[in-house]
Amino acid sequence: LHYTKGYRKTQTIPACVMSGVDPEQIASLDSAEDVALKELGETPEVRQKALNELRQLISDEPSLRCPTDDAYLLKFLRVRKYDTQAAFKSVKKYFKFRTDHPEMFKDLAPSKIPFDAVCRTHRLITVSRHRDPMGRMAVMLKTGAWSNEICTLNDFFRVAFVLCDHFLLREDSVLNGVVVVLDVKGIGLYHLVHYTPSVIGTLISYVQDCVPIRLKAVYVINNPQIFDLIFGIAKTFLKAKLVNRFRFFGYEPNGLHELVPDDVIPEEHGGTNERYNFNSIVRVVN
């Protein structure tokens, strides 16, 4: 993974691309420094002390090969709110996960995976070009639309991991977090064969314990009764904090427009997802 540092959020989201979002709310989005201070208690002194401590912990673990530049380590410290020991555990879990699942991370580039099939042709994953009212990155996943005819489940996850790496390039995404619109329309018995407890547990472990991303909310739409079974499995792996961040809208997602940009809402619910242009994302992740 490669990261950039020093990004300061200055983008203003045009009101015309968001439904029901107060322009004053958009204009008041805090800078990266403000968010870091308010939510994490980050100051230059706290940051430097934690960086030194985490760097030493990594140095004391010879078997752990990990980048130790400030920008890289800050992501783990921030996601664990400057609990150095917790950040160190996340670093170890992250690299252990990659070691234990090499098939998921080999040749992670759009040209090596079915990126076009997943994102362009079937629109299984969409990353909004805009932020939600709280400055958070918004993503849409159509897990109910996936099938082996599109790609293997492993390749579906690999595309998601490429986009996850893209999120980590942005300091504002790390600080403000990510929200997910989970569209499970079409999910059925076919998917239960593939979305096994082992698969669900593995993915949750990666998102919850390894990758330095703050998952702030999951909005589930078009959820049939069978999804209750899948979510019941997921809850056995999810921490209570994350369980409480799920919100279920069913087939009438009233209020969703006030929470996320229109380009991660299906047209059937008044959004613009089906008209989304993926060229900008492809340029970035390439």
PDB file of C-alpha atoms in Angstrom:
ATOM      1  CA  LEU A   1       0.000   0.000   0.000  1.00  0.00           C
ATOM      2  CA  HIS A   2       1.168   3.498  -0.738  1.00  0.00           C
ATOM      3  CA  TYR A   3      -0.191   6.575   0.947  1.00  0.00           C
ATOM      4  CA  THR A   4       0.042  10.325   0.673  1.00  0.00           C
ATOM      5  CA  LYS A   5       0.240  12.749   3.560  1.00  0.00           C
ATOM      6  CA  GLY A   6      -0.652  16.333   4.182  1.00  0.00           C
ATOM      7  CA  TYR A   7      -4.031  16.325   2.425  1.00  0.00           C
ATOM      8  CA  ARG A   8      -6.318  19.039   3.733  1.00  0.00           C
ATOM      9  CA  LYS A   9     -10.007  18.776   2.973  1.00  0.00           C
ATOM     10  CA  THR A  10     -11.173  21.880   1.153  1.00  0.00           C
ATOM     11  CA  GLN A  11     -13.731  20.409  -1.251  1.00  0.00           C
ATOM     12  CA  THR A  12     -17.176  21.991  -1.150  1.00  0.00           C
ATOM     13  CA  ILE A  13     -20.009  19.676  -2.127  1.00  0.00           C
ATOM     14  CA  PRO A  14     -22.464  21.348  -4.531  1.00  0.00           C
ATOM     15  CA  ALA A  15     -25.906  21.385  -2.976  1.00  0.00           C
ATOM     16  CA  CYS A  16     -27.429  20.308  -6.279  1.00  0.00           C
ATOM     17  CA  VAL A  17     -25.868  16.855  -6.019  1.00  0.00           C
ATOM     18  CA  MET A  18     -27.287  16.124  -2.582  1.00  0.00           C
ATOM     19  CA  SER A  19     -30.932  15.800  -1.684  1.00  0.00           C
ATOM     20  CA  GLY A  20     -32.137  17.322   1.554  1.00  0.00           C
ATOM     21  CA  VAL A  21     -28.698  18.478   2.708  1.00  0.00           C
ATOM     22  CA  ASP A  22     -28.503  21.864   4.389  1.00  0.00           C
ATOM     23  CA  PRO A  23     -25.893  24.046   2.585  1.00  0.00           C
ATOM     24  CA  GLU A  24     -24.805  25.442   5.958  1.00  0.00           C
ATOM     25  CA  GLN A  25     -24.147  21.897   7.122  1.00  0.00           C
ATOM     26  CA  ILE A  26     -21.953  21.308   4.070  1.00  0.00           C
ATOM     27  CA  ALA A  27     -20.101  24.590   4.477  1.00  0.00           C
ATOM     28  CA  SER A  28     -19.305  23.792   8.095  1.00  0.00           C
ATOM     29  CA  LEU A  29     -17.371  20.601   7.357  1.00  0.00           C
ATOM     30  CA  ASP A  30     -14.286  20.657   9.546  1.00  0.00           C
ATOM     31  CA  SER A  31     -10.728  20.560   8.337  1.00  0.00           C
ATOM     32  CA  ALA A  32      -8.728  17.378   8.824  1.00  0.00           C
ATOM     33  CA  GLU A  33      -6.942  18.957  11.777  1.00  0.00           C
ATOM     34  CA  ASP A  34     -10.229  19.925  13.450  1.00  0.00           C
ATOM     35  CA  VAL A  35     -11.675  16.429  13.065  1.00  0.00           C
ATOM     36  CA  ALA A  36      -8.488  14.843  14.407  1.00  0.00           C
ATOM     37  CA  LEU A  37      -8.593  17.071  17.486  1.00  0.00           C
ATOM     38  CA  LYS A  38     -12.326  16.783  18.201  1.00  0.00           C
ATOM     39  CA  GLU A  39     -12.784  13.055  17.610  1.00  0.00           C
ATOM     40  CA  LEU A  40      -9.364  11.647  18.425  1.00  0.00           C
ATOM     41  CA  GLY A  41      -7.797  14.171  20.789  1.00  0.00           C
ATOM     42  CA  GLU A  42      -4.943  14.476  18.319  1.00  0.00           C
ATOM     43  CA  THR A  43      -2.385  17.212  18.923  1.00  0.00           C
ATOM     44  CA  PRO A  44       1.171  17.446  17.553  1.00  0.00           C
ATOM     45  CA  GLU A  45       2.483  16.210  20.907  1.00  0.00           C
ATOM     46  CA  VAL A  46       0.045  13.289  21.160  1.00  0.00           C
ATOM     47  CA  ARG A  47       0.719  12.339  17.548  1.00  0.00           C
ATOM     48  CA  GLN A  48       4.506  12.336  17.863  1.00  0.00           C
ATOM     49  CA  LYS A  49       4.514  10.429  21.156  1.00  0.00           C
ATOM     50  CA  ALA A  50       2.218   7.735  19.750  1.00  0.00           C
ATOM     51  CA  LEU A  51       4.215   7.471  16.524  1.00  0.00           C
ATOM     52  CA  ASN A  52       7.418   6.938  18.487  1.00  0.00           C
ATOM     53  CA  GLU A  53       5.783   4.295  20.681  1.00  0.00           C
ATOM     54  CA  LEU A  54       4.226   2.416  17.760  1.00  0.00           C
ATOM     55  CA  ARG A  55       7.437   2.559  15.766  1.00  0.00           C
ATOM     56  CA  GLN A  56       9.306   1.063  18.731  1.00  0.00           C
ATOM     57  CA  LEU A  57       6.757  -1.729  19.139  1.00  0.00           C
ATOM     58  CA  ILE A  58       7.168  -2.626  15.473  1.00  0.00           C
ATOM     59  CA  SER A  59      10.950  -2.489  15.781  1.00  0.00           C
ATOM     60  CA  ASP A  60      10.792  -4.893  18.729  1.00  0.00           C
ATOM     61  CA  GLU A  61       8.929  -7.438  16.583  1.00  0.00           C
ATOM     62  CA  PRO A  62      11.557  -8.649  14.051  1.00  0.00           C
ATOM     63  CA  SER A  63       9.122 -10.904  12.190  1.00  0.00           C
ATOM     64  CA  LEU A  64       6.838  -7.960  11.386  1.00  0.00           C
ATOM     65  CA  ARG A  65       7.788  -6.254   8.141  1.00  0.00           C
ATOM     66  CA  CYS A  66       5.813  -3.056   8.038  1.00  0.00           C
ATOM     67  CA  PRO A  67       6.330   0.473   6.689  1.00  0.00           C
ATOM     68  CA  THR A  68       7.138   2.842   9.535  1.00  0.00           C
ATOM     69  CA  ASP A  69       6.725   6.263   7.952  1.00  0.00           C
ATOM     70  CA  ASP A  70       4.445   8.700   9.764  1.00  0.00           C
ATOM     71  CA  ALA A  71       1.682   8.731   7.147  1.00  0.00           C
ATOM     72  CA  TYR A  72       1.340   4.950   7.197  1.00  0.00           C
ATOM     73  CA  LEU A  73       1.354   4.489  10.967  1.00  0.00           C
ATOM     74  CA  LEU A  74      -1.007   7.413  11.545  1.00  0.00           C
ATOM     75  CA  LYS A  75      -3.821   5.509   9.850  1.00  0.00           C
ATOM     76  CA  PHE A  76      -3.651   2.732  12.428  1.00  0.00           C
ATOM     77  CA  LEU A  77      -3.274   5.153  15.333  1.00  0.00           C
ATOM     78  CA  ARG A  78      -6.230   7.235  14.228  1.00  0.00           C
ATOM     79  CA  VAL A  79      -8.566   4.303  13.680  1.00  0.00           C
ATOM     80  CA  ARG A  80      -7.738   3.139  17.236  1.00  0.00           C
ATOM     81  CA  LYS A  81      -8.024   6.674  18.651  1.00  0.00           C
ATOM     82  CA  TYR A  82      -4.379   6.791  19.694  1.00  0.00           C
ATOM     83  CA  ASP A  83      -4.481   3.630  21.767  1.00  0.00           C
ATOM     84  CA  THR A  84      -0.951   2.569  20.812  1.00  0.00           C
ATOM     85  CA  GLN A  85      -1.311  -1.050  21.891  1.00  0.00           C
ATOM     86  CA  ALA A  86      -4.602  -1.411  20.003  1.00  0.00           C
ATOM     87  CA  ALA A  87      -3.025   0.164  16.917  1.00  0.00           C
ATOM     88  CA  PHE A  88      -0.106  -2.265  17.157  1.00  0.00           C
ATOM     89  CA  LYS A  89      -2.529  -5.200  17.349  1.00  0.00           C
ATOM     90  CA  SER A  90      -4.290  -3.912  14.228  1.00  0.00           C
ATOM     91  CA  VAL A  91      -0.988  -3.642  12.363  1.00  0.00           C
ATOM     92  CA  LYS A  92      -0.125  -7.234  13.254  1.00  0.00           C
ATOM     93  CA  LYS A  93      -3.597  -8.487  12.356  1.00  0.00           C
ATOM     94  CA  TYR A  94      -3.517  -6.602   9.048  1.00  0.00           C
ATOM     95  CA  PHE A  95      -0.270  -8.194   7.915  1.00  0.00           C
ATOM     96  CA  LYS A  96      -1.247 -11.605   9.274  1.00  0.00           C
ATOM     97  CA  PHE A  97      -4.480 -11.424   7.281  1.00  0.00           C
ATOM     98  CA  ARG A  98      -2.539 -10.671   4.115  1.00  0.00           C
ATOM     99  CA  THR A  99      -0.159 -13.544   4.855  1.00  0.00           C
ATOM    100  CA  ASP A 100      -3.002 -15.967   5.592  1.00  0.00           C
ATOM    101  CA  HIS A 101      -4.950 -14.980   2.455  1.00  0.00           C
ATOM    102  CA  PRO A 102      -2.362 -14.413  -0.311  1.00  0.00           C
ATOM    103  CA  GLU A 103      -4.915 -15.306  -2.987  1.00  0.00           C
ATOM    104  CA  MET A 104      -6.864 -12.164  -2.126  1.00  0.00           C
ATOM    105  CA  PHE A 105      -3.969  -9.735  -2.415  1.00  0.00           C
ATOM    106  CA  LYS A 106      -1.797 -10.992  -5.269  1.00  0.00           C
ATOM    107  CA  ASP A 107      -1.751  -8.646  -8.303  1.00  0.00           C
ATOM    108  CA  LEU A 108      -4.239  -6.187  -6.839  1.00  0.00           C
ATOM    109  CA  ALA A 109      -4.648  -3.837  -9.780  1.00  0.00           C
ATOM    110  CA  PRO A 110      -7.676  -3.079 -11.983  1.00  0.00           C
ATOM    111  CA  SER A 111      -5.929  -4.639 -14.985  1.00  0.00           C
ATOM    112  CA  LYS A 112      -5.427  -7.926 -13.089  1.00  0.00           C
ATOM    113  CA  ILE A 113      -8.954  -8.322 -11.736  1.00  0.00           C
ATOM    114  CA  PRO A 114     -12.489  -8.086 -13.227  1.00  0.00           C
ATOM    115  CA  PHE A 115     -12.750  -4.433 -12.229  1.00  0.00           C
ATOM    116  CA  ASP A 116     -14.809  -3.411 -15.271  1.00  0.00           C
ATOM    117  CA  ALA A 117     -17.237  -6.314 -14.870  1.00  0.00           C
ATOM    118  CA  VAL A 118     -17.824  -5.580 -11.190  1.00  0.00           C
ATOM    119  CA  CYS A 119     -17.882  -1.780 -11.275  1.00  0.00           C
ATOM    120  CA  ARG A 120     -18.817  -0.691 -14.786  1.00  0.00           C
ATOM    121  CA  THR A 121     -20.891  -3.467 -16.335  1.00  0.00           C
ATOM    122  CA  HIS A 122     -22.801  -4.732 -13.308  1.00  0.00           C
ATOM    123  CA  ARG A 123     -22.283  -1.825 -10.894  1.00  0.00           C
ATOM    124  CA  LEU A 124     -21.793  -4.048  -7.883  1.00  0.00           C
ATOM    125  CA  ILE A 125     -19.631  -1.402  -6.195  1.00  0.00           C
ATOM    126  CA  THR A 126     -19.942   2.361  -6.473  1.00  0.00           C
ATOM    127  CA  VAL A 127     -17.809   4.979  -4.732  1.00  0.00           C
ATOM    128  CA  SER A 128     -19.593   8.321  -4.558  1.00  0.00           C
ATOM    129  CA  ARG A 129     -17.887  11.332  -6.092  1.00  0.00           C
ATOM    130  CA  HIS A 130     -19.255  13.367  -3.196  1.00  0.00           C
ATOM    131  CA  ARG A 131     -19.277  13.195   0.596  1.00  0.00           C
ATOM    132  CA  ASP A 132     -22.198  12.705   2.947  1.00  0.00           C
ATOM    133  CA  PRO A 133     -23.359  15.647   5.126  1.00  0.00           C
ATOM    134  CA  MET A 134     -20.683  14.794   7.707  1.00  0.00           C
ATOM    135  CA  GLY A 135     -17.841  14.721   5.201  1.00  0.00           C
ATOM    136  CA  ARG A 136     -17.637  10.934   5.042  1.00  0.00           C
ATOM    137  CA  MET A 137     -16.947   8.855   1.944  1.00  0.00           C
ATOM    138  CA  ALA A 138     -20.025   6.975   0.709  1.00  0.00           C
ATOM    139  CA  VAL A 139     -19.928   3.564  -0.972  1.00  0.00           C
ATOM    140  CA  MET A 140     -22.634   1.337  -2.413  1.00  0.00           C
ATOM    141  CA  LEU A 141     -22.358  -2.467  -2.468  1.00  0.00           C
ATOM    142  CA  LYS A 142     -24.865  -4.616  -4.369  1.00  0.00           C
ATOM    143  CA  THR A 143     -24.183  -7.965  -2.758  1.00  0.00           C
ATOM    144  CA  GLY A 144     -27.520  -9.392  -3.876  1.00  0.00           C
ATOM    145  CA  ALA A 145     -26.671  -8.771  -7.543  1.00  0.00           C
ATOM    146  CA  TRP A 146     -23.423 -10.763  -7.452  1.00  0.00           C
ATOM    147  CA  SER A 147     -23.212 -14.199  -9.082  1.00  0.00           C
ATOM    148  CA  ASN A 148     -20.459 -16.519 -10.285  1.00  0.00           C
ATOM    149  CA  GLU A 149     -21.427 -15.612 -13.848  1.00  0.00           C
ATOM    150  CA  ILE A 150     -20.032 -12.130 -13.213  1.00  0.00           C
ATOM    151  CA  CYS A 151     -16.884 -13.202 -11.364  1.00  0.00           C
ATOM    152  CA  THR A 152     -15.751 -15.456  -8.568  1.00  0.00           C
ATOM    153  CA  LEU A 153     -16.613 -14.355  -5.058  1.00  0.00           C
ATOM    154  CA  ASN A 154     -12.906 -14.032  -4.365  1.00  0.00           C
ATOM    155  CA  ASP A 155     -12.496 -11.627  -7.293  1.00  0.00           C
ATOM    156  CA  PHE A 156     -15.507  -9.636  -6.098  1.00  0.00           C
ATOM    157  CA  PHE A 157     -13.698  -9.143  -2.796  1.00  0.00           C
ATOM    158  CA  ARG A 158     -10.431  -8.331  -4.576  1.00  0.00           C
ATOM    159  CA  VAL A 159     -12.112  -5.478  -6.430  1.00  0.00           C
ATOM    160  CA  ALA A 160     -13.431  -4.220  -3.094  1.00  0.00           C
ATOM    161  CA  PHE A 161      -9.905  -4.394  -1.640  1.00  0.00           C
ATOM    162  CA  VAL A 162      -8.525  -2.301  -4.519  1.00  0.00           C
ATOM    163  CA  LEU A 163     -11.120   0.356  -3.772  1.00  0.00           C
ATOM    164  CA  CYS A 164     -10.343   0.079  -0.070  1.00  0.00           C
ATOM    165  CA  ASP A 165      -6.711   0.889  -0.855  1.00  0.00           C
ATOM    166  CA  HIS A 166      -8.024   3.904  -2.778  1.00  0.00           C
ATOM    167  CA  PHE A 167      -9.904   5.082   0.334  1.00  0.00           C
ATOM    168  CA  LEU A 168      -6.727   4.892   2.387  1.00  0.00           C
ATOM    169  CA  LEU A 169      -4.978   7.304   0.052  1.00  0.00           C
ATOM    170  CA  ARG A 170      -7.285  10.032   1.329  1.00  0.00           C
ATOM    171  CA  GLU A 171      -6.627  11.522   4.748  1.00  0.00           C
ATOM    172  CA  ASP A 172     -10.192  12.799   4.971  1.00  0.00           C
ATOM    173  CA  SER A 173     -11.522   9.267   4.407  1.00  0.00           C
ATOM    174  CA  VAL A 174      -9.388   7.916   7.243  1.00  0.00           C
ATOM    175  CA  LEU A 175     -10.381  10.723   9.620  1.00  0.00           C
ATOM    176  CA  ASN A 176     -14.060  11.141   8.772  1.00  0.00           C
ATOM    177  CA  GLY A 177     -14.719   7.499   7.995  1.00  0.00           C
ATOM    178  CA  VAL A 178     -16.812   5.656   5.433  1.00  0.00           C
ATOM    179  CA  VAL A 179     -20.538   4.942   5.178  1.00  0.00           C
ATOM    180  CA  VAL A 180     -21.914   2.044   3.153  1.00  0.00           C
ATOM    181  CA  VAL A 181     -25.229   1.628   1.360  1.00  0.00           C
ATOM    182  CA  LEU A 182     -25.732  -2.145   1.258  1.00  0.00           C
ATOM    183  CA  ASP A 183     -28.235  -3.040  -1.470  1.00  0.00           C
ATOM    184  CA  VAL A 184     -29.216  -6.687  -0.993  1.00  0.00           C
ATOM    185  CA  LYS A 185     -31.915  -6.779  -3.662  1.00  0.00           C
ATOM    186  CA  GLY A 186     -32.026 -10.242  -5.217  1.00  0.00           C
ATOM    187  CA  ILE A 187     -30.243 -12.034  -2.401  1.00  0.00           C
ATOM    188  CA  GLY A 188     -31.510 -15.585  -1.993  1.00  0.00           C
ATOM    189  CA  LEU A 189     -30.690 -19.243  -1.464  1.00  0.00           C
ATOM    190  CA  TYR A 190     -28.047 -19.087  -4.196  1.00  0.00           C
ATOM    191  CA  HIS A 191     -26.078 -16.580  -2.143  1.00  0.00           C
ATOM    192  CA  LEU A 192     -26.384 -18.554   1.093  1.00  0.00           C
ATOM    193  CA  VAL A 193     -24.272 -21.284  -0.497  1.00  0.00           C
ATOM    194  CA  HIS A 194     -21.477 -18.758  -1.072  1.00  0.00           C
ATOM    195  CA  TYR A 195     -21.912 -16.312   1.822  1.00  0.00           C
ATOM    196  CA  THR A 196     -21.003 -18.949   4.388  1.00  0.00           C
ATOM    197  CA  PRO A 197     -20.239 -18.208   8.044  1.00  0.00           C
ATOM    198  CA  SER A 198     -16.551 -18.674   7.253  1.00  0.00           C
ATOM    199  CA  VAL A 199     -16.645 -16.141   4.408  1.00  0.00           C
ATOM    200  CA  ILE A 200     -18.697 -13.649   6.409  1.00  0.00           C
ATOM    201  CA  GLY A 201     -16.410 -13.992   9.416  1.00  0.00           C
ATOM    202  CA  THR A 202     -13.279 -13.526   7.316  1.00  0.00           C
ATOM    203  CA  LEU A 203     -14.549 -10.314   5.734  1.00  0.00           C
ATOM    204  CA  ILE A 204     -15.767  -8.892   9.020  1.00  0.00           C
ATOM    205  CA  SER A 205     -12.407  -9.661  10.615  1.00  0.00           C
ATOM    206  CA  TYR A 206     -10.641  -7.713   7.873  1.00  0.00           C
ATOM    207  CA  VAL A 207     -12.887  -4.658   8.071  1.00  0.00           C
ATOM    208  CA  GLN A 208     -13.356  -4.646  11.835  1.00  0.00           C
ATOM    209  CA  ASP A 209      -9.927  -5.620  13.138  1.00  0.00           C
ATOM    210  CA  CYS A 210      -7.336  -5.161  10.399  1.00  0.00           C
ATOM    211  CA  VAL A 211      -7.753  -2.444   7.797  1.00  0.00           C
ATOM    212  CA  PRO A 212      -7.430   1.110   9.206  1.00  0.00           C
ATOM    213  CA  ILE A 213     -10.821   2.389   8.101  1.00  0.00           C
ATOM    214  CA  ARG A 214     -13.525   3.822  10.340  1.00  0.00           C
ATOM    215  CA  LEU A 215     -16.816   2.277   9.260  1.00  0.00           C
ATOM    216  CA  LYS A 216     -19.329   4.814  10.538  1.00  0.00           C
ATOM    217  CA  ALA A 217     -22.655   3.501   9.209  1.00  0.00           C
ATOM    218  CA  VAL A 218     -24.206   0.749   7.084  1.00  0.00           C
ATOM    219  CA  TYR A 219     -27.568   1.498   5.471  1.00  0.00           C
ATOM    220  CA  VAL A 220     -29.253  -1.721   4.301  1.00  0.00           C
ATOM    221  CA  ILE A 221     -31.865  -1.383   1.552  1.00  0.00           C
ATOM    222  CA  ASN A 222     -34.099  -3.822  -0.368  1.00  0.00           C
ATOM    223  CA  ASN A 223     -33.577  -6.431   2.336  1.00  0.00           C
ATOM    224  CA  PRO A 224     -35.806  -9.543   2.083  1.00  0.00           C
ATOM    225  CA  GLN A 225     -36.516 -11.810   5.040  1.00  0.00           C
ATOM    226  CA  ILE A 226     -33.735 -14.205   4.073  1.00  0.00           C
ATOM    227  CA  PHE A 227     -31.228 -11.440   4.779  1.00  0.00           C
ATOM    228  CA  ASP A 228     -32.165 -11.712   8.455  1.00  0.00           C
ATOM    229  CA  LEU A 229     -30.449 -15.098   8.451  1.00  0.00           C
ATOM    230  CA  ILE A 230     -27.268 -13.680   6.915  1.00  0.00           C
ATOM    231  CA  PHE A 231     -27.219 -10.747   9.302  1.00  0.00           C
ATOM    232  CA  GLY A 232     -27.800 -13.126  12.196  1.00  0.00           C
ATOM    233  CA  ILE A 233     -24.588 -14.903  11.195  1.00  0.00           C
ATOM    234  CA  ALA A 234     -22.780 -11.586  10.791  1.00  0.00           C
ATOM    235  CA  LYS A 235     -23.779 -10.455  14.280  1.00  0.00           C
ATOM    236  CA  THR A 236     -21.872 -13.357  15.809  1.00  0.00           C
ATOM    237  CA  PHE A 237     -18.674 -11.770  14.459  1.00  0.00           C
ATOM    238  CA  LEU A 238     -19.524  -8.079  14.779  1.00  0.00           C
ATOM    239  CA  LYS A 239     -18.693  -6.026  17.836  1.00  0.00           C
ATOM    240  CA  ALA A 240     -21.703  -4.404  19.480  1.00  0.00           C
ATOM    241  CA  LYS A 241     -20.507  -0.974  18.382  1.00  0.00           C
ATOM    242  CA  LEU A 242     -20.699  -1.967  14.712  1.00  0.00           C
ATOM    243  CA  VAL A 243     -23.995  -3.820  15.082  1.00  0.00           C
ATOM    244  CA  ASN A 244     -25.506  -0.561  16.299  1.00  0.00           C
ATOM    245  CA  ARG A 245     -24.284   1.215  13.164  1.00  0.00           C
ATOM    246  CA  PHE A 246     -26.552  -0.847  10.901  1.00  0.00           C
ATOM    247  CA  ARG A 247     -29.826   0.732   9.851  1.00  0.00           C
ATOM    248  CA  PHE A 248     -32.432  -1.195   7.863  1.00  0.00           C
ATOM    249  CA  PHE A 249     -34.620   0.618   5.347  1.00  0.00           C
ATOM    250  CA  GLY A 250     -36.354  -2.285   3.593  1.00  0.00           C
ATOM    251  CA  TYR A 251     -37.948  -1.530   0.235  1.00  0.00           C
ATOM    252  CA  GLU A 252     -38.926   2.056   1.033  1.00  0.00           C
ATOM    253  CA  PRO A 253     -35.727   3.859   2.051  1.00  0.00           C
ATOM    254  CA  ASN A 254     -37.377   7.095   3.116  1.00  0.00           C
ATOM    255  CA  GLY A 255     -34.791   9.473   4.504  1.00  0.00           C
ATOM    256  CA  LEU A 256     -31.830   7.874   2.730  1.00  0.00           C
ATOM    257  CA  HIS A 257     -31.430  10.957   0.522  1.00  0.00           C
ATOM    258  CA  GLU A 258     -30.697  13.016   3.623  1.00  0.00           C
ATOM    259  CA  LEU A 259     -27.896  10.624   4.589  1.00  0.00           C
ATOM    260  CA  VAL A 260     -25.913   9.883   1.418  1.00  0.00           C
ATOM    261  CA  PRO A 261     -25.302  11.385  -2.048  1.00  0.00           C
ATOM    262  CA  ASP A 262     -27.743  10.462  -4.811  1.00  0.00           C
ATOM    263  CA  ASP A 263     -25.138   8.584  -6.855  1.00  0.00           C
ATOM    264  CA  VAL A 264     -25.108   5.733  -4.314  1.00  0.00           C
ATOM    265  CA  ILE A 265     -28.899   5.393  -4.342  1.00  0.00           C
ATOM    266  CA  PRO A 266     -30.624   3.262  -7.041  1.00  0.00           C
ATOM    267  CA  GLU A 267     -32.819   5.044  -9.566  1.00  0.00           C
ATOM    268  CA  GLU A 268     -35.766   2.949  -8.362  1.00  0.00           C
ATOM    269  CA  HIS A 269     -35.506   4.914  -5.111  1.00  0.00           C
ATOM    270  CA  GLY A 270     -34.955   8.310  -6.727  1.00  0.00           C
ATOM    271  CA  GLY A 271     -31.166   8.162  -6.957  1.00  0.00           C
ATOM    272  CA  THR A 272     -28.757   8.392  -9.882  1.00  0.00           C
ATOM    273  CA  ASN A 273     -26.602   5.272  -9.392  1.00  0.00           C
ATOM    274  CA  GLU A 274     -27.431   3.744 -12.767  1.00  0.00           C
ATOM    275  CA  ARG A 275     -26.000   6.829 -14.491  1.00  0.00           C
ATOM    276  CA  TYR A 276     -22.723   6.794 -12.532  1.00  0.00           C
ATOM    277  CA  ASN A 277     -19.499   7.272 -14.540  1.00  0.00           C
ATOM    278  CA  PHE A 278     -16.593   5.149 -13.285  1.00  0.00           C
ATOM    279  CA  ASN A 279     -13.830   6.741 -15.369  1.00  0.00           C
ATOM    280  CA  SER A 280     -12.575   8.956 -12.544  1.00  0.00           C
ATOM    281  CA  ILE A 281     -12.216   6.013 -10.163  1.00  0.00           C
ATOM    282  CA  VAL A 282     -10.366   3.927 -12.737  1.00  0.00           C
ATOM    283  CA  ARG A 283      -7.889   6.747 -13.291  1.00  0.00           C
ATOM    284  CA  VAL A 284      -7.179   6.959  -9.561  1.00  0.00           C
ATOM    285  CA  VAL A 285      -6.810   3.262  -8.749  1.00  0.00           C
ATOM    286  CA  ASN A 286      -4.678   2.618 -11.817  1.00  0.00           C
TER     287      ASN A 286
END
